[in-house]
XYZ file of C-alpha atoms in Angstrom:
107
model
C -8.963 41.257 -7.298
C -6.011 40.397 -4.763
C -8.594 39.262 -2.254
C -9.125 36.128 -3.763
C -5.508 35.249 -3.763
C -4.753 32.973 -0.993
C -0.823 32.763 -0.376
C 0.324 29.634 0.965
C 3.403 27.884 1.482
C 3.971 24.356 0.262
C 4.947 22.100 -2.545
C 3.065 22.535 -5.787
C 1.833 25.513 -8.174
C 3.384 28.208 -9.572
C 6.485 27.945 -6.841
C 9.314 30.141 -6.485
C 12.010 28.304 -4.625
C 13.403 30.105 -1.734
C 16.063 27.932 0.233
C 15.245 24.916 1.313
C 11.269 25.409 1.199
C 8.886 26.707 -1.905
C 7.028 29.541 -1.699
C 3.729 29.088 -3.995
C 0.926 31.787 -4.759
C -2.294 30.013 -5.312
C -5.468 31.496 -6.555
C -8.668 30.063 -5.299
C -12.302 30.894 -6.544
C -14.584 32.013 -4.207
C -16.085 28.630 -3.306
C -12.350 27.057 -2.453
C -11.162 30.213 -0.622
C -14.214 29.391 1.575
C -13.471 25.990 2.494
C -9.683 26.761 3.387
C -11.402 29.576 5.632
C -13.651 26.878 6.963
C -11.134 24.102 7.395
C -8.720 27.013 9.280
C -11.548 27.835 11.586
C -12.270 24.125 12.449
C -9.073 23.143 12.833
C -7.161 26.102 14.045
C -4.367 25.785 11.445
C -2.831 28.451 9.035
C -3.415 28.635 5.621
C -0.371 27.130 4.912
C -0.824 24.103 7.416
C -4.301 23.125 5.881
C -2.777 22.906 2.246
C 0.211 21.131 3.066
C -2.095 18.376 4.826
C -4.340 18.559 2.137
C -1.176 17.937 -0.745
C 0.110 15.052 1.633
C -3.232 13.536 1.973
C -3.754 13.623 -2.093
C -0.050 12.593 -2.205
C -0.799 9.606 -0.379
C -4.233 8.911 -2.206
C -2.368 8.595 -5.409
C 0.292 6.513 -4.711
C -1.845 4.374 -2.649
C -3.881 3.990 -6.017
C -1.105 3.381 -7.992
C 0.843 0.703 -5.966
C -2.460 -1.055 -5.439
C -2.533 -1.108 -9.670
C 0.885 -2.100 -9.792
C 0.697 -4.698 -7.238
C -2.349 -5.956 -9.061
C -0.327 -6.116 -12.515
C 2.523 -7.695 -10.793
C 0.491 -10.637 -9.335
C -1.360 -11.296 -12.583
C 1.277 -13.169 -14.103
C 0.576 -10.451 -17.277
C 4.058 -9.052 -17.198
C 6.199 -11.807 -18.933
C 4.059 -14.038 -20.037
C 4.744 -13.120 -24.166
C 7.037 -14.360 -25.840
C 9.645 -12.149 -28.480
C 12.658 -10.341 -28.672
C 13.604 -8.376 -25.785
C 14.469 -5.462 -27.357
C 11.065 -5.029 -28.676
C 9.775 -2.046 -26.973
C 12.989 -0.250 -28.374
C 12.909 -1.258 -31.418
C 9.698 -1.807 -32.334
C 9.942 0.396 -35.364
C 12.816 -1.645 -36.953
C 11.088 -4.829 -36.536
C 8.140 -3.550 -37.675
C 9.764 -1.935 -40.679
C 11.178 -5.398 -41.398
C 8.277 -7.695 -41.729
C 5.959 -5.155 -43.592
C 9.159 -5.103 -46.267
C 9.478 -8.734 -46.139
C 5.498 -8.999 -46.531
C 5.012 -6.630 -49.149
C 8.293 -5.486 -50.656
C 10.379 -2.393 -49.872
C 8.812 0.833 -51.506
């Protein structure tokens, strides 16, 4: 049972803080455990280093994707194109209640 448990040091799941580093015990299914072993063999890196690199790559991809979406939104002139109260996002319930009461009367 514990053969399926790969112990690695990286920032992520089931973390236990150990000083400035984080120790993680990650459970991998057979397929992913085999992939990890193959990557270790191909790269000569430890499980920790392979998992750190995978985390870095995934993080970079996600952040790049989010930045690309934000840049597209900011360059589209969509933000700031509507008129209305500046506090609408925070006070929308008050505005909605006020307008519904004005339309249908207070109940």
